[in-house]
Amino acid sequence: MANPSTRRTVLATGAASALLLGCSKYGDENSGSDTEEAPSAAPSGSASGGETAPGGKELTKTADVPVGGGKIFKDEKVVVTQPEKGGFKAFSAVCTHQGCLVANVSDGTINCTCHGSKFRVADGSVAGGPAPKPLPAQQITVTGDSISLA
């Protein structure tokens, strides 16, 4: 007579399957964002006096982004910084370590409080913590006193 599967075997197999699926999904997201973000990262950065892209959503006014700091837009998953007066940059607000949204911008860094990663406001590069890669650049357009997603 064959031994039926025990409850412990079924649960262990299910948990292992879920773990493998979760890890492979996480890896797919990182791989996809690397290839998708690379083309848009090159022309990104500060833009002044440019035209607003059709359908570009206004994020904020230039006066609302402090010099040497930044502002996080959680719904859009974007952080806009102003490293120097009049120069605006935008980066993904999703931490490259574990995918948490960054929490704040202070003392010249964009900070993820999940595990302590820090990114420089000037270029999104890793300033500290476990993050393996910089924050991907995002495209914005600055027209007058308005900052919009490109």
Short mmCIF file of C-alpha atoms in Angstrom, two decimals:
data_model
loop_
_atom_site.label_atom_id
_atom_site.label_comp_id
_atom_site.label_asym_id
_atom_site.label_seq_id
_atom_site.Cartn_x
_atom_site.Cartn_y
_atom_site.Cartn_z
CA MET A 1 0.00 0.00 0.00
CA ALA A 2 1.40 3.44 -0.93
CA ASN A 3 1.94 6.01 1.80
CA PRO A 4 -0.21 9.09 1.31
CA SER A 5 1.47 12.51 1.51
CA THR A 6 1.60 13.84 5.02
CA ARG A 7 0.42 17.29 5.88
CA ARG A 8 4.01 18.31 6.70
CA THR A 9 5.25 17.21 3.25
CA VAL A 10 2.49 19.10 1.45
CA LEU A 11 3.09 22.28 3.46
CA ALA A 12 6.87 22.13 3.00
CA THR A 13 6.52 21.60 -0.75
CA GLY A 14 4.06 24.52 -1.03
CA ALA A 15 6.30 26.84 0.97
CA ALA A 16 9.36 25.93 -1.11
CA SER A 17 7.42 26.54 -4.33
CA ALA A 18 6.21 29.94 -3.13
CA LEU A 19 9.75 30.92 -2.12
CA LEU A 20 11.17 29.95 -5.50
CA LEU A 21 8.39 31.75 -7.35
CA GLY A 22 8.88 34.88 -5.25
CA CYS A 23 12.64 34.92 -5.80
CA SER A 24 12.32 34.39 -9.54
CA LYS A 25 9.72 37.18 -9.79
CA TYR A 26 11.99 39.56 -7.85
CA GLY A 27 14.87 38.76 -10.19
CA ASP A 28 12.66 39.33 -13.25
CA GLU A 29 11.66 42.81 -12.04
CA ASN A 30 15.26 43.87 -11.55
CA SER A 31 16.30 42.51 -14.93
CA GLY A 32 13.36 44.18 -16.67
CA SER A 33 13.95 47.57 -15.08
CA ASP A 34 17.64 47.50 -16.00
CA THR A 35 16.92 47.04 -19.68
CA GLU A 36 13.89 49.32 -19.78
CA GLU A 37 15.42 52.18 -17.80
CA ALA A 38 18.78 52.32 -19.58
CA PRO A 39 17.54 54.13 -22.72
CA SER A 40 15.59 56.77 -20.79
CA ALA A 41 18.39 57.34 -18.29
CA ALA A 42 20.78 59.00 -20.76
CA PRO A 43 18.67 62.05 -21.69
CA SER A 44 17.38 62.46 -18.14
CA GLY A 45 18.53 65.00 -15.66
CA SER A 46 17.77 68.65 -15.38
CA ALA A 47 15.81 70.29 -18.10
CA SER A 48 15.08 73.98 -18.14
CA GLY A 49 13.07 75.91 -20.65
CA GLY A 50 12.06 72.71 -22.49
CA GLU A 51 8.63 71.95 -23.77
CA THR A 52 6.24 69.94 -21.67
CA ALA A 53 5.69 66.53 -23.18
CA PRO A 54 2.10 65.93 -24.30
CA GLY A 55 0.28 64.33 -21.42
CA GLY A 56 3.20 65.01 -19.04
CA LYS A 57 1.79 65.11 -15.51
CA GLU A 58 2.78 68.10 -13.41
CA LEU A 59 4.46 66.91 -10.24
CA THR A 60 5.21 70.14 -8.41
CA LYS A 61 6.45 73.70 -8.60
CA THR A 62 10.19 74.43 -8.61
CA ALA A 63 9.87 76.42 -5.35
CA ASP A 64 8.62 73.27 -3.57
CA VAL A 65 11.89 71.37 -4.14
CA PRO A 66 14.57 72.60 -1.71
CA VAL A 67 18.11 73.31 -2.92
CA GLY A 68 20.34 70.43 -1.79
CA GLY A 69 17.27 68.31 -1.09
CA GLY A 70 14.28 66.85 -2.84
CA LYS A 71 10.66 65.82 -2.78
CA ILE A 72 9.21 62.30 -3.02
CA PHE A 73 6.07 61.55 -5.07
CA LYS A 74 4.89 58.17 -3.76
CA ASP A 75 2.02 57.66 -6.21
CA GLU A 76 4.34 58.23 -9.20
CA LYS A 77 7.27 56.43 -7.49
CA VAL A 78 9.55 59.35 -8.37
CA VAL A 79 11.83 61.58 -6.32
CA VAL A 80 12.76 65.02 -7.69
CA THR A 81 15.92 66.68 -6.37
CA GLN A 82 17.59 70.07 -6.74
CA PRO A 83 21.30 69.45 -6.04
CA GLU A 84 22.18 73.04 -7.06
CA LYS A 85 19.95 76.09 -7.43
CA GLY A 86 17.97 75.77 -10.67
CA GLY A 87 19.22 72.25 -11.53
CA PHE A 88 16.58 69.56 -11.14
CA LYS A 89 17.01 65.78 -11.33
CA ALA A 90 14.56 62.90 -11.03
CA PHE A 91 15.07 59.31 -9.97
CA SER A 92 12.98 56.25 -9.28
CA ALA A 93 11.75 56.28 -5.67
CA VAL A 94 12.06 52.48 -5.52
CA CYS A 95 15.15 51.37 -3.58
CA THR A 96 17.42 49.06 -5.56
CA HIS A 97 18.05 46.88 -2.50
CA GLN A 98 14.66 45.31 -1.71
CA GLY A 99 12.15 47.43 -3.62
CA CYS A 100 10.90 49.63 -0.75
CA LEU A 101 9.90 53.20 -1.52
CA VAL A 102 12.44 55.71 -0.28
CA ALA A 103 11.21 57.57 2.78
CA ASN A 104 12.85 61.00 2.86
CA VAL A 105 15.48 63.35 1.46
CA SER A 106 17.87 65.00 3.92
CA ASP A 107 21.51 66.05 4.25
CA GLY A 108 22.14 65.58 0.52
CA THR A 109 20.86 62.00 0.35
CA ILE A 110 17.69 60.17 -0.64
CA ASN A 111 17.06 57.74 2.21
CA CYS A 112 15.41 54.33 2.35
CA THR A 113 14.52 53.50 5.93
CA CYS A 114 13.74 49.82 5.23
CA HIS A 115 17.40 48.76 5.46
CA GLY A 116 19.37 52.02 5.58
CA SER A 117 20.32 52.60 1.94
CA LYS A 118 21.26 56.17 0.97
CA PHE A 119 21.55 57.69 -2.50
CA ARG A 120 23.13 61.02 -3.52
CA VAL A 121 20.69 63.75 -4.63
CA ALA A 122 23.02 64.83 -7.44
CA ASP A 123 23.14 61.56 -9.39
CA GLY A 124 21.25 58.83 -7.51
CA SER A 125 24.48 56.93 -6.81
CA VAL A 126 24.78 54.78 -3.69
CA ALA A 127 26.10 56.77 -0.73
CA GLY A 128 25.67 54.01 1.86
CA GLY A 129 23.79 50.93 2.92
CA PRO A 130 23.09 47.62 1.25
CA ALA A 131 21.73 48.94 -2.10
CA PRO A 132 23.70 47.33 -4.95
CA LYS A 133 22.92 49.89 -7.67
CA PRO A 134 22.07 53.59 -8.01
CA LEU A 135 18.50 54.79 -8.35
CA PRO A 136 17.54 54.81 -12.05
CA ALA A 137 17.16 58.30 -13.52
CA GLN A 138 13.69 59.42 -14.64
CA GLN A 139 12.81 62.01 -17.24
CA ILE A 140 11.29 65.30 -16.16
CA THR A 141 10.63 68.58 -17.89
CA VAL A 142 11.00 71.96 -16.23
CA THR A 143 8.92 74.70 -17.83
CA GLY A 144 8.94 78.04 -16.02
CA ASP A 145 8.15 77.15 -12.41
CA SER A 146 6.53 73.80 -13.20
CA ILE A 147 8.14 70.33 -13.01
CA SER A 148 6.40 67.59 -14.99
CA LEU A 149 7.01 63.96 -15.82
CA ALA A 150 8.30 63.78 -19.37
#
